[in-house]
């Protein structure tokens, strides 16, 4: 899984220019397969943040932290 940055989630680093919503799909699949996958929660949080879903983003950042990721 490629590193997901806020810019990538918004299409800024991708020539294809897809919106952020397709970025959620692989993260949700990974999370479903392994609910303890902290990077999937963090990446999904970044994606939610990029599309303006701050409540969902904060929820996923909190879960990622609970699972051991110390985010800036």
Short mmCIF file of C-alpha atoms in Angstrom, two decimals:
data_model
loop_
_atom_site.label_atom_id
_atom_site.label_comp_id
_atom_site.label_asym_id
_atom_site.label_seq_id
_atom_site.Cartn_x
_atom_site.Cartn_y
_atom_site.Cartn_z
CA UNK A 1 0.00 0.00 0.00
CA UNK A 2 1.43 3.33 -1.01
CA UNK A 3 1.85 5.98 1.61
CA UNK A 4 -1.26 8.14 1.63
CA UNK A 5 -0.67 11.81 2.18
CA UNK A 6 -3.26 14.54 2.37
CA UNK A 7 -2.10 15.83 -1.03
CA UNK A 8 -2.40 12.38 -2.59
CA UNK A 9 -5.86 11.89 -1.14
CA UNK A 10 -6.92 15.13 -2.79
CA UNK A 11 -5.32 14.18 -6.11
CA UNK A 12 -2.46 16.69 -5.86
CA UNK A 13 0.27 14.10 -6.43
CA UNK A 14 -1.63 11.91 -8.87
CA UNK A 15 -1.77 12.54 -12.57
CA UNK A 16 -5.05 10.64 -12.80
CA UNK A 17 -6.87 13.20 -10.65
CA UNK A 18 -9.38 10.88 -8.99
CA UNK A 19 -11.39 12.38 -6.14
CA UNK A 20 -10.63 11.30 -2.58
CA UNK A 21 -13.51 8.83 -2.30
CA UNK A 22 -11.81 6.01 -4.26
CA UNK A 23 -8.88 6.34 -1.84
CA UNK A 24 -11.15 5.13 0.95
CA UNK A 25 -11.90 1.76 -0.63
CA UNK A 26 -8.53 -0.01 -0.22
CA UNK A 27 -8.17 1.37 3.30
CA UNK A 28 -11.59 0.05 4.25
CA UNK A 29 -10.77 -3.37 2.79
CA UNK A 30 -7.48 -3.55 4.70
CA UNK A 31 -9.20 -2.43 7.90
CA UNK A 32 -11.95 -5.02 7.41
CA UNK A 33 -9.39 -7.79 6.94
CA UNK A 34 -7.37 -6.67 9.94
CA UNK A 35 -9.24 -4.42 12.40
CA UNK A 36 -5.98 -3.87 14.30
CA UNK A 37 -4.23 -2.26 11.30
CA UNK A 38 -3.31 1.17 12.68
CA UNK A 39 -1.88 2.54 9.39
CA UNK A 40 -5.22 1.83 7.66
CA UNK A 41 -7.06 3.89 10.28
CA UNK A 42 -4.52 6.69 9.99
CA UNK A 43 -4.64 6.70 6.19
CA UNK A 44 -8.41 6.71 6.19
CA UNK A 45 -8.32 9.56 8.70
CA UNK A 46 -6.13 11.56 6.30
CA UNK A 47 -8.55 10.86 3.49
CA UNK A 48 -11.56 11.89 5.55
CA UNK A 49 -9.73 15.06 6.59
CA UNK A 50 -8.94 15.88 2.96
CA UNK A 51 -12.60 15.66 1.96
CA UNK A 52 -13.82 17.69 4.90
CA UNK A 53 -15.21 14.90 7.09
CA UNK A 54 -13.54 16.04 10.30
CA UNK A 55 -15.65 13.94 12.71
CA UNK A 56 -14.79 10.74 10.84
CA UNK A 57 -11.15 11.82 10.56
CA UNK A 58 -10.81 12.44 14.29
CA UNK A 59 -12.44 9.08 15.05
CA UNK A 60 -9.94 7.25 12.82
CA UNK A 61 -6.96 9.24 14.16
CA UNK A 62 -8.01 8.32 17.71
CA UNK A 63 -8.28 4.63 16.78
CA UNK A 64 -4.86 4.73 15.07
CA UNK A 65 -3.37 6.28 18.21
CA UNK A 66 -5.06 3.65 20.37
CA UNK A 67 -3.41 1.00 18.17
CA UNK A 68 0.03 2.56 18.51
CA UNK A 69 0.51 5.23 15.86
CA UNK A 70 1.83 8.51 17.20
CA UNK A 71 0.70 11.05 14.61
CA UNK A 72 1.95 14.61 14.49
#
